[in-house]
């Protein structure tokens, strides 16, 4: 296409490298990785460029400041390959993160304005940027090359290769922006919310576009097209960070003297252990992290003195900066066995899950149903009349004011809740005891449902049977959440 040839020739004339030319011609990863083929299929290779004997040493690219030079990329790949820090990660996948100087945005804008003036029929100032972003092109190339060098596939769930570039002339080049749009920088230093940088990337993209700058003023202070420089970008550093891994499963709490999470009040531990800590001590070493770094969440919670039985309570362990991005089946089985050995809790169905699955834990929390069994006591032998009153097949509504026992840490609110069913049985072991199975809306305070909390829960079992009734023991029997996937390792 003649228009593409004219654009290519102009970009080359102002000292754009061939990869940057392809960026302005909507090139793709394959074009950036094989520049000659990318140019040939567009009929853009001149006879001089095809003949190595006629090639002269090129200026540093005005668009990428040498970022795409083959020697620079090869040095980067070699540094990653030989890094002892990278070898510490036992990950099946890798990810990449690239940080580039903001000056590249300025140079892109300068080229953009040059193209608007040179090719008015092809470009419009209200249109999106005319090129594939430098970072996108570099990532497309780098990820392909890293796959070959590391022998691992790219995935957002893998260990992150973080690459930082710097440019010695950035401060001087960006400094002229004060003359282009001085209002952007007024009182910036005095504003405590502004960062220490001269200008942030977001601020540049918001205030410096073809539609927001005065072209005449911009050309007065900034070279259009960008000026050739002798020194380009430099590789500042390469670092590595592990992925965030999510483990899900179900737990049963067997002890009546165990909090779900560490219970620390006024700097003092109230309980020696917790569900979270028992799990973390077993799971954390496998992923090479400190057990304190794990983040625990679950579908609801039970009190310290309440057991969680049945299929168990779904939970998630979030593991930031893990040194592994996979969980072997044998390792999962060993973790389950080690946690079971505590005799305080038992877990099942331990598995890795994706981040987007975490919605199951909290989504529709108040619409879920919870199934409880309570051992209740009254002050006289249980009668058939009492049992009949506590066998309620139809759903009914209650109102619960924040219980007195949690009022120090919960706001004072009236909470409407639904009780779906109540079934009561006489205890054979104690004539004054009643076993009650109750199905409730999530968030119901069961203890207060039983004794009424001095009238703060209405109706309550106390008001229903017309006499005092209290709760001796409580178990969670089931939770209305079919997640995560059931693995049945222990059957």
Short mmCIF file of C-alpha atoms in Angstrom, two decimals:
data_model
loop_
_atom_site.label_atom_id
_atom_site.label_comp_id
_atom_site.label_asym_id
_atom_site.label_seq_id
_atom_site.Cartn_x
_atom_site.Cartn_y
_atom_site.Cartn_z
CA UNK A 1 0.00 0.00 0.00
CA UNK A 2 1.40 3.35 -1.06
CA UNK A 3 0.15 5.08 2.11
CA UNK A 4 1.98 2.55 4.30
CA UNK A 5 5.16 2.99 2.28
CA UNK A 6 5.02 6.76 2.69
CA UNK A 7 4.44 6.42 6.42
CA UNK A 8 7.27 3.91 6.75
CA UNK A 9 9.69 6.08 4.81
CA UNK A 10 8.81 9.13 6.88
CA UNK A 11 9.25 7.28 10.19
CA UNK A 12 12.61 5.94 9.05
CA UNK A 13 13.66 9.43 7.96
CA UNK A 14 13.10 10.80 11.48
CA UNK A 15 15.09 7.89 12.99
CA UNK A 16 12.45 5.41 14.07
CA UNK A 17 13.66 1.81 14.32
CA UNK A 18 11.93 -0.81 12.20
CA UNK A 19 10.02 -2.27 15.15
CA UNK A 20 8.62 1.15 16.02
CA UNK A 21 7.66 1.60 12.37
CA UNK A 22 5.73 -1.66 12.60
CA UNK A 23 4.08 -0.37 15.77
CA UNK A 24 2.66 2.53 13.76
CA UNK A 25 1.55 0.05 11.09
CA UNK A 26 -0.49 -2.02 13.59
CA UNK A 27 2.06 -4.80 13.76
CA UNK A 28 1.54 -7.93 15.81
CA UNK A 29 3.81 -10.06 17.98
CA UNK A 30 4.96 -12.16 15.02
CA UNK A 31 5.94 -8.98 13.14
CA UNK A 32 7.96 -7.64 16.09
CA UNK A 33 9.74 -10.99 16.52
CA UNK A 34 10.54 -11.31 12.82
CA UNK A 35 10.91 -7.76 11.57
CA UNK A 36 12.12 -8.70 8.09
CA UNK A 37 9.05 -10.84 7.43
CA UNK A 38 6.77 -8.19 8.92
CA UNK A 39 8.15 -5.60 6.55
CA UNK A 40 8.25 -7.88 3.50
CA UNK A 41 4.60 -8.86 3.75
CA UNK A 42 3.83 -5.15 3.65
CA UNK A 43 6.26 -4.59 0.75
CA UNK A 44 8.19 -2.09 2.82
CA UNK A 45 11.82 -3.27 2.53
CA UNK A 46 13.91 -1.03 0.32
CA UNK A 47 16.84 -2.31 -1.72
CA UNK A 48 19.25 -0.46 0.56
CA UNK A 49 17.86 -2.18 3.67
CA UNK A 50 17.96 -5.60 1.98
CA UNK A 51 21.68 -5.22 1.20
CA UNK A 52 23.74 -5.47 4.43
CA UNK A 53 26.76 -3.92 2.71
CA UNK A 54 24.85 -0.69 2.20
CA UNK A 55 23.49 -0.46 5.76
CA UNK A 56 24.86 2.37 7.86
CA UNK A 57 24.88 2.62 11.62
CA UNK A 58 21.45 3.89 12.62
CA UNK A 59 20.72 6.64 15.06
CA UNK A 60 19.13 5.73 18.35
CA UNK A 61 15.38 5.31 17.77
CA UNK A 62 13.53 8.51 18.68
CA UNK A 63 10.41 6.58 19.71
CA UNK A 64 11.72 3.78 21.94
CA UNK A 65 15.19 5.20 22.77
CA UNK A 66 16.83 1.90 21.85
CA UNK A 67 14.46 -0.29 23.85
CA UNK A 68 14.00 -2.75 20.99
CA UNK A 69 17.67 -3.14 20.13
CA UNK A 70 18.38 -6.91 19.87
CA UNK A 71 21.46 -6.74 22.08
CA UNK A 72 19.48 -5.05 24.85
CA UNK A 73 16.78 -7.72 24.80
CA UNK A 74 19.29 -10.56 24.69
CA UNK A 75 21.12 -9.14 27.72
CA UNK A 76 17.81 -8.95 29.59
CA UNK A 77 16.94 -12.56 28.75
CA UNK A 78 20.37 -13.76 29.81
CA UNK A 79 20.08 -11.96 33.14
CA UNK A 80 16.75 -13.63 33.85
CA UNK A 81 18.01 -17.05 32.81
CA UNK A 82 21.02 -16.89 35.11
CA UNK A 83 19.29 -15.26 38.09
CA UNK A 84 19.59 -17.24 41.31
CA UNK A 85 16.57 -15.31 42.62
CA UNK A 86 14.44 -16.64 39.78
CA UNK A 87 15.67 -20.18 40.31
CA UNK A 88 14.33 -20.04 43.88
CA UNK A 89 10.78 -20.20 42.47
CA UNK A 90 9.29 -23.59 41.73
CA UNK A 91 6.57 -22.39 39.39
CA UNK A 92 5.07 -23.96 36.30
CA UNK A 93 4.26 -20.58 34.73
CA UNK A 94 5.69 -17.09 34.51
CA UNK A 95 4.19 -13.65 34.18
CA UNK A 96 5.86 -10.35 33.28
CA UNK A 97 5.64 -6.76 34.43
CA UNK A 98 7.41 -3.88 32.68
CA UNK A 99 8.05 -0.37 33.97
CA UNK A 100 9.09 2.21 31.37
CA UNK A 101 10.05 5.88 31.77
CA UNK A 102 7.25 8.40 31.23
CA UNK A 103 9.42 10.16 28.66
CA UNK A 104 8.34 7.52 26.13
CA UNK A 105 4.80 8.90 26.41
CA UNK A 106 6.11 12.36 25.62
CA UNK A 107 7.98 11.07 22.59
CA UNK A 108 4.90 9.18 21.43
CA UNK A 109 2.87 12.41 21.67
CA UNK A 110 5.51 14.29 19.71
CA UNK A 111 5.44 11.68 16.93
CA UNK A 112 1.65 11.66 17.05
CA UNK A 113 1.51 15.41 16.41
CA UNK A 114 4.09 15.07 13.63
CA UNK A 115 1.97 12.43 11.92
CA UNK A 116 -1.20 14.50 12.30
CA UNK A 117 0.51 17.34 10.45
CA UNK A 118 2.24 15.15 7.86
CA UNK A 119 -0.67 12.77 7.11
CA UNK A 120 -3.91 14.68 7.85
CA UNK A 121 -5.97 12.33 5.67
CA UNK A 122 -4.79 9.28 7.64
CA UNK A 123 -4.91 10.57 11.23
CA UNK A 124 -7.41 12.52 13.27
CA UNK A 125 -6.59 14.25 16.56
CA UNK A 126 -9.73 12.79 18.15
CA UNK A 127 -8.80 9.23 17.23
CA UNK A 128 -7.00 6.83 19.56
CA UNK A 129 -3.21 6.72 19.58
CA UNK A 130 -1.91 5.69 16.13
CA UNK A 131 0.54 3.06 17.37
CA UNK A 132 0.71 -0.17 19.30
CA UNK A 133 1.89 0.96 22.74
CA UNK A 134 5.61 0.48 23.41
CA UNK A 135 4.89 -1.61 26.51
CA UNK A 136 2.42 -3.84 24.66
CA UNK A 137 4.89 -4.48 21.86
CA UNK A 138 7.70 -5.21 24.31
CA UNK A 139 5.54 -7.59 26.34
CA UNK A 140 4.48 -9.42 23.19
CA UNK A 141 8.12 -9.93 22.26
CA UNK A 142 9.46 -10.55 25.74
CA UNK A 143 6.86 -13.13 26.74
CA UNK A 144 7.51 -15.20 23.61
CA UNK A 145 11.27 -15.05 24.14
CA UNK A 146 10.98 -15.84 27.85
CA UNK A 147 8.88 -18.89 27.05
CA UNK A 148 11.76 -20.20 24.95
CA UNK A 149 14.49 -19.23 27.42
CA UNK A 150 12.73 -20.47 30.57
CA UNK A 151 10.95 -23.45 29.09
CA UNK A 152 7.72 -22.34 30.82
CA UNK A 153 4.44 -21.06 29.38
CA UNK A 154 3.19 -17.54 30.08
CA UNK A 155 0.29 -17.20 32.51
CA UNK A 156 -0.95 -14.42 34.74
CA UNK A 157 -0.85 -16.97 37.57
CA UNK A 158 2.91 -17.59 37.41
CA UNK A 159 5.99 -16.03 38.99
CA UNK A 160 6.29 -12.43 37.82
CA UNK A 161 9.43 -11.21 36.05
CA UNK A 162 9.50 -7.48 36.87
CA UNK A 163 11.62 -5.41 34.49
CA UNK A 164 12.45 -1.75 35.20
CA UNK A 165 14.02 0.63 32.67
CA UNK A 166 15.35 4.13 33.33
CA UNK A 167 16.44 7.08 31.21
CA UNK A 168 19.05 9.55 32.32
CA UNK A 169 17.60 12.44 30.33
CA UNK A 170 14.04 12.06 31.54
CA UNK A 171 14.03 14.96 33.99
CA UNK A 172 15.32 17.39 31.39
CA UNK A 173 12.91 16.25 28.67
CA UNK A 174 9.86 16.23 30.92
CA UNK A 175 10.77 19.55 32.54
CA UNK A 176 9.61 21.54 29.50
CA UNK A 177 6.04 20.40 30.15
CA UNK A 178 5.80 23.18 32.74
CA UNK A 179 5.96 25.65 29.87
CA UNK A 180 3.43 23.72 27.78
CA UNK A 181 0.74 23.43 30.48
CA UNK A 182 1.87 25.29 33.62
CA UNK A 183 -1.55 24.91 35.24
CA UNK A 184 -0.95 21.17 35.67
CA UNK A 185 2.01 21.82 37.96
CA UNK A 186 0.67 24.69 40.07
CA UNK A 187 0.94 23.83 43.76
CA UNK A 188 1.83 20.26 42.91
CA UNK A 189 4.68 20.19 45.45
CA UNK A 190 2.46 21.60 48.16
CA UNK A 191 -0.24 18.99 47.54
CA UNK A 192 0.38 16.14 49.98
CA UNK A 193 -1.54 13.74 47.72
CA UNK A 194 0.91 14.24 44.84
CA UNK A 195 3.77 11.82 44.53
CA UNK A 196 7.41 12.83 44.43
CA UNK A 197 7.64 12.23 40.66
CA UNK A 198 7.65 15.29 38.41
CA UNK A 199 4.48 13.93 36.80
CA UNK A 200 2.70 10.60 37.07
CA UNK A 201 1.77 8.42 34.14
CA UNK A 202 -1.95 8.94 34.76
CA UNK A 203 -1.52 12.70 34.93
CA UNK A 204 0.40 12.76 31.67
CA UNK A 205 -2.19 10.66 29.86
CA UNK A 206 -4.96 12.90 31.20
CA UNK A 207 -3.42 16.30 30.46
CA UNK A 208 -1.17 15.73 27.44
CA UNK A 209 -3.03 14.50 24.36
CA UNK A 210 -3.53 16.03 20.89
CA UNK A 211 -6.91 17.37 22.02
CA UNK A 212 -5.74 18.86 25.33
CA UNK A 213 -2.48 20.65 24.42
CA UNK A 214 -1.89 23.81 22.44
CA UNK A 215 0.01 22.62 19.37
CA UNK A 216 1.86 25.90 18.86
CA UNK A 217 3.00 26.02 22.48
CA UNK A 218 3.96 22.35 22.40
CA UNK A 219 6.11 22.80 19.27
CA UNK A 220 7.75 25.83 20.85
CA UNK A 221 9.13 23.80 23.75
CA UNK A 222 9.20 20.19 22.48
CA UNK A 223 10.90 18.88 19.36
CA UNK A 224 8.35 17.61 16.79
CA UNK A 225 9.22 14.94 15.72
CA UNK A 226 11.34 13.92 18.74
CA UNK A 227 15.04 14.75 18.72
CA UNK A 228 17.70 12.08 18.28
CA UNK A 229 19.62 11.29 21.48
CA UNK A 230 23.04 9.72 21.96
CA UNK A 231 22.11 7.71 25.06
CA UNK A 232 19.01 5.58 25.38
CA UNK A 233 17.17 3.60 27.99
CA UNK A 234 19.07 1.49 30.49
CA UNK A 235 17.98 -1.62 32.31
CA UNK A 236 17.65 -0.43 35.92
CA UNK A 237 16.86 -3.76 37.59
CA UNK A 238 15.04 -7.06 37.32
CA UNK A 239 13.13 -8.46 40.27
CA UNK A 240 10.84 -11.42 40.80
CA UNK A 241 7.65 -11.87 42.80
CA UNK A 242 5.64 -14.97 43.38
CA UNK A 243 1.98 -15.27 42.43
CA UNK A 244 -0.94 -15.06 44.80
CA UNK A 245 -2.29 -18.58 45.21
CA UNK A 246 -5.73 -19.50 46.52
CA UNK A 247 -6.48 -22.75 48.32
CA UNK A 248 -10.05 -23.73 49.09
CA UNK A 249 -11.56 -26.54 51.09
CA UNK A 250 -13.94 -27.36 53.93
CA UNK A 251 -13.15 -27.60 57.60
CA UNK A 252 -14.80 -29.27 60.57
CA UNK A 253 -14.15 -27.74 63.98
CA UNK A 254 -14.16 -30.46 66.63
CA UNK A 255 -13.05 -28.43 69.63
CA UNK A 256 -15.30 -26.20 71.71
CA UNK A 257 -12.28 -24.21 72.85
CA UNK A 258 -10.97 -22.87 69.55
CA UNK A 259 -11.53 -19.54 67.80
CA UNK A 260 -11.75 -19.35 64.04
CA UNK A 261 -9.06 -16.67 63.71
CA UNK A 262 -6.41 -15.49 66.21
CA UNK A 263 -8.22 -13.96 69.19
CA UNK A 264 -6.09 -11.16 70.54
CA UNK A 265 -7.56 -8.52 72.84
CA UNK A 266 -5.54 -5.51 74.05
CA UNK A 267 -2.38 -7.19 72.81
CA UNK A 268 -3.01 -10.40 74.74
CA UNK A 269 -3.99 -13.74 73.28
CA UNK A 270 -7.32 -15.01 74.55
CA UNK A 271 -7.01 -18.44 72.92
CA UNK A 272 -3.90 -20.54 72.47
CA UNK A 273 -4.70 -21.51 68.89
CA UNK A 274 -7.17 -20.94 66.06
CA UNK A 275 -8.53 -22.66 62.97
CA UNK A 276 -6.58 -20.26 60.78
CA UNK A 277 -3.25 -20.81 62.54
CA UNK A 278 -3.52 -24.61 62.53
CA UNK A 279 -4.04 -24.54 58.75
CA UNK A 280 -1.39 -21.89 58.07
CA UNK A 281 1.37 -23.73 59.94
CA UNK A 282 0.87 -26.75 57.68
CA UNK A 283 0.20 -25.01 54.36
CA UNK A 284 2.68 -22.09 54.43
CA UNK A 285 5.95 -24.11 54.29
CA UNK A 286 4.91 -25.85 51.07
CA UNK A 287 4.57 -22.46 49.35
CA UNK A 288 7.73 -21.04 50.94
CA UNK A 289 6.04 -18.23 52.84
CA UNK A 290 5.56 -17.23 56.48
CA UNK A 291 2.38 -18.62 58.02
CA UNK A 292 1.48 -15.12 59.27
CA UNK A 293 1.22 -13.94 55.65
CA UNK A 294 -1.72 -16.18 54.79
CA UNK A 295 -5.15 -14.57 54.63
CA UNK A 296 -8.07 -16.67 55.83
CA UNK A 297 -11.72 -16.24 54.85
CA UNK A 298 -14.74 -18.50 55.12
CA UNK A 299 -18.46 -18.75 54.53
CA UNK A 300 -19.51 -17.40 57.92
CA UNK A 301 -17.99 -18.24 61.27
CA UNK A 302 -18.86 -20.07 64.47
CA UNK A 303 -18.27 -19.02 68.07
CA UNK A 304 -15.35 -20.40 70.07
CA UNK A 305 -17.57 -22.93 71.88
CA UNK A 306 -19.47 -24.06 68.77
CA UNK A 307 -18.47 -27.09 66.75
CA UNK A 308 -18.77 -27.23 62.93
CA UNK A 309 -19.73 -30.73 61.79
CA UNK A 310 -21.31 -32.36 58.74
CA UNK A 311 -19.73 -31.54 55.39
CA UNK A 312 -17.83 -28.66 56.96
CA UNK A 313 -17.50 -24.93 56.38
CA UNK A 314 -16.08 -23.73 53.03
CA UNK A 315 -12.91 -21.66 53.42
CA UNK A 316 -10.19 -20.01 51.36
CA UNK A 317 -6.52 -19.40 52.15
CA UNK A 318 -5.00 -16.55 50.16
CA UNK A 319 -1.23 -17.00 49.85
CA UNK A 320 0.57 -13.88 48.54
CA UNK A 321 4.02 -14.09 46.92
CA UNK A 322 4.06 -17.88 46.84
CA UNK A 323 7.16 -19.73 45.66
CA UNK A 324 4.99 -22.43 44.04
CA UNK A 325 2.04 -21.98 41.71
CA UNK A 326 0.74 -25.53 41.89
CA UNK A 327 -0.44 -28.06 44.46
CA UNK A 328 0.41 -31.72 44.02
CA UNK A 329 -2.31 -34.20 44.89
CA UNK A 330 0.05 -36.00 47.25
CA UNK A 331 0.90 -32.72 48.98
CA UNK A 332 -2.78 -31.87 49.41
CA UNK A 333 -3.39 -35.26 51.02
CA UNK A 334 -0.44 -34.79 53.36
CA UNK A 335 -1.71 -31.35 54.37
CA UNK A 336 -5.14 -32.74 55.17
CA UNK A 337 -3.62 -35.53 57.25
CA UNK A 338 -1.30 -33.15 59.15
CA UNK A 339 -4.16 -30.79 59.98
CA UNK A 340 -6.39 -33.69 61.04
CA UNK A 341 -3.62 -34.78 63.43
CA UNK A 342 -4.26 -31.64 65.49
CA UNK A 343 -7.45 -33.32 66.77
CA UNK A 344 -8.93 -29.83 66.91
CA UNK A 345 -10.02 -29.42 63.30
CA UNK A 346 -10.27 -31.59 60.21
CA UNK A 347 -10.23 -30.44 56.59
CA UNK A 348 -11.25 -31.99 53.27
CA UNK A 349 -11.43 -31.14 49.56
CA UNK A 350 -8.23 -29.02 49.68
CA UNK A 351 -7.58 -27.66 46.20
CA UNK A 352 -6.32 -24.66 44.26
CA UNK A 353 -8.95 -22.27 42.91
CA UNK A 354 -8.94 -19.18 40.72
CA UNK A 355 -9.42 -15.70 42.19
CA UNK A 356 -12.75 -15.21 40.44
CA UNK A 357 -14.18 -18.21 42.32
CA UNK A 358 -13.92 -16.36 45.63
CA UNK A 359 -17.27 -14.72 44.96
CA UNK A 360 -18.86 -17.96 46.18
CA UNK A 361 -17.66 -17.29 49.73
CA UNK A 362 -19.38 -13.93 50.17
CA UNK A 363 -21.92 -13.69 47.34
CA UNK A 364 -25.50 -13.76 48.60
CA UNK A 365 -24.22 -14.27 52.14
CA UNK A 366 -27.50 -13.35 53.82
CA UNK A 367 -29.53 -15.54 51.45
CA UNK A 368 -27.69 -18.71 52.42
CA UNK A 369 -29.24 -21.16 54.84
CA UNK A 370 -27.45 -22.54 57.89
CA UNK A 371 -28.35 -25.77 59.66
CA UNK A 372 -27.79 -26.05 63.43
CA UNK A 373 -28.34 -28.55 66.23
CA UNK A 374 -28.72 -27.09 69.72
CA UNK A 375 -28.83 -28.87 73.06
CA UNK A 376 -31.22 -26.78 75.13
CA UNK A 377 -32.31 -27.04 78.78
CA UNK A 378 -35.37 -25.91 80.72
CA UNK A 379 -36.01 -25.78 84.45
CA UNK A 380 -38.50 -28.68 84.55
CA UNK A 381 -39.07 -31.97 82.73
CA UNK A 382 -39.83 -31.67 79.03
CA UNK A 383 -43.50 -32.17 78.12
CA UNK A 384 -45.21 -33.10 74.89
CA UNK A 385 -46.71 -29.60 74.85
CA UNK A 386 -43.24 -28.00 74.93
CA UNK A 387 -42.00 -30.24 72.11
CA UNK A 388 -45.08 -29.52 70.02
CA UNK A 389 -44.55 -25.78 70.41
CA UNK A 390 -40.96 -26.13 69.18
CA UNK A 391 -41.80 -28.20 66.12
CA UNK A 392 -42.42 -25.51 63.53
CA UNK A 393 -42.53 -26.58 59.88
CA UNK A 394 -43.38 -23.20 58.32
CA UNK A 395 -40.88 -20.33 57.99
CA UNK A 396 -41.36 -17.38 60.33
CA UNK A 397 -39.67 -14.00 60.76
CA UNK A 398 -37.83 -12.73 63.80
CA UNK A 399 -36.21 -9.44 64.72
CA UNK A 400 -32.86 -9.48 66.48
CA UNK A 401 -31.27 -6.46 68.05
CA UNK A 402 -27.50 -6.68 68.27
CA UNK A 403 -26.84 -9.17 71.10
CA UNK A 404 -25.44 -7.81 74.33
CA UNK A 405 -22.47 -10.17 74.13
CA UNK A 406 -21.23 -8.63 70.86
CA UNK A 407 -22.46 -5.07 71.30
CA UNK A 408 -18.91 -3.88 72.10
CA UNK A 409 -17.81 -4.77 68.56
CA UNK A 410 -21.01 -4.57 66.49
CA UNK A 411 -23.26 -1.57 65.73
CA UNK A 412 -26.61 -1.40 67.48
CA UNK A 413 -29.05 -2.54 64.78
CA UNK A 414 -32.32 -4.40 64.47
CA UNK A 415 -31.80 -7.32 62.10
CA UNK A 416 -34.74 -9.10 60.48
CA UNK A 417 -34.05 -12.79 59.93
CA UNK A 418 -36.00 -15.79 58.67
CA UNK A 419 -36.26 -19.09 60.55
CA UNK A 420 -37.12 -21.75 57.98
CA UNK A 421 -37.90 -24.67 60.27
CA UNK A 422 -37.55 -25.94 63.84
CA UNK A 423 -37.64 -29.58 64.98
CA UNK A 424 -37.43 -30.54 68.66
CA UNK A 425 -36.70 -33.93 70.28
CA UNK A 426 -36.60 -34.96 73.92
CA UNK A 427 -33.19 -36.04 75.17
CA UNK A 428 -33.04 -39.61 76.49
CA UNK A 429 -30.10 -38.72 78.72
CA UNK A 430 -31.73 -35.81 80.56
CA UNK A 431 -35.42 -35.22 81.15
CA UNK A 432 -34.92 -31.45 81.13
CA UNK A 433 -32.95 -31.38 77.88
CA UNK A 434 -34.26 -30.76 74.36
CA UNK A 435 -32.38 -31.34 71.10
CA UNK A 436 -33.43 -28.74 68.54
CA UNK A 437 -32.62 -28.81 64.83
CA UNK A 438 -33.09 -25.38 63.31
CA UNK A 439 -32.64 -24.07 59.77
CA UNK A 440 -32.06 -20.32 59.61
CA UNK A 441 -31.09 -17.49 57.36
CA UNK A 442 -27.37 -16.82 57.52
CA UNK A 443 -26.48 -14.21 60.11
CA UNK A 444 -28.97 -15.38 62.71
CA UNK A 445 -27.71 -15.37 66.30
CA UNK A 446 -28.74 -18.85 67.42
CA UNK A 447 -28.01 -18.48 71.14
CA UNK A 448 -30.21 -15.40 71.29
CA UNK A 449 -32.90 -17.14 69.23
CA UNK A 450 -33.04 -19.70 72.03
CA UNK A 451 -33.01 -17.61 75.21
CA UNK A 452 -34.29 -14.29 73.80
CA UNK A 453 -31.45 -12.06 75.06
CA UNK A 454 -33.71 -10.28 77.59
CA UNK A 455 -36.35 -9.69 74.94
CA UNK A 456 -33.97 -8.33 72.32
CA UNK A 457 -34.83 -11.23 69.96
CA UNK A 458 -38.53 -11.59 69.16
CA UNK A 459 -39.96 -14.14 68.93
CA UNK A 460 -37.53 -16.51 70.64
CA UNK A 461 -37.85 -20.07 71.88
CA UNK A 462 -38.38 -18.60 75.35
CA UNK A 463 -41.40 -16.60 74.19
CA UNK A 464 -42.72 -19.46 72.05
CA UNK A 465 -42.86 -22.01 74.89
CA UNK A 466 -43.67 -19.44 77.57
CA UNK A 467 -40.85 -20.36 79.95
CA UNK A 468 -37.10 -19.85 80.31
CA UNK A 469 -34.92 -21.98 78.04
CA UNK A 470 -31.19 -21.78 77.57
CA UNK A 471 -28.63 -23.32 75.28
CA UNK A 472 -26.06 -25.76 76.61
CA UNK A 473 -24.21 -26.67 73.39
CA UNK A 474 -24.43 -25.74 69.72
CA UNK A 475 -23.22 -27.42 66.54
CA UNK A 476 -23.23 -26.19 62.94
CA UNK A 477 -24.54 -29.18 60.98
CA UNK A 478 -24.52 -27.88 57.40
CA UNK A 479 -23.95 -24.77 55.30
CA UNK A 480 -25.93 -24.09 52.15
CA UNK A 481 -22.97 -23.69 49.79
CA UNK A 482 -21.98 -26.32 47.23
CA UNK A 483 -18.42 -25.02 46.76
CA UNK A 484 -15.58 -25.86 46.35
CA UNK A 485 -15.70 -29.04 44.28
CA UNK A 486 -16.01 -32.17 46.40
CA UNK A 487 -12.97 -34.41 45.99
CA UNK A 488 -13.86 -37.20 48.43
CA UNK A 489 -10.26 -38.11 49.22
CA UNK A 490 -11.21 -39.62 52.58
CA UNK A 491 -14.07 -41.86 51.45
#
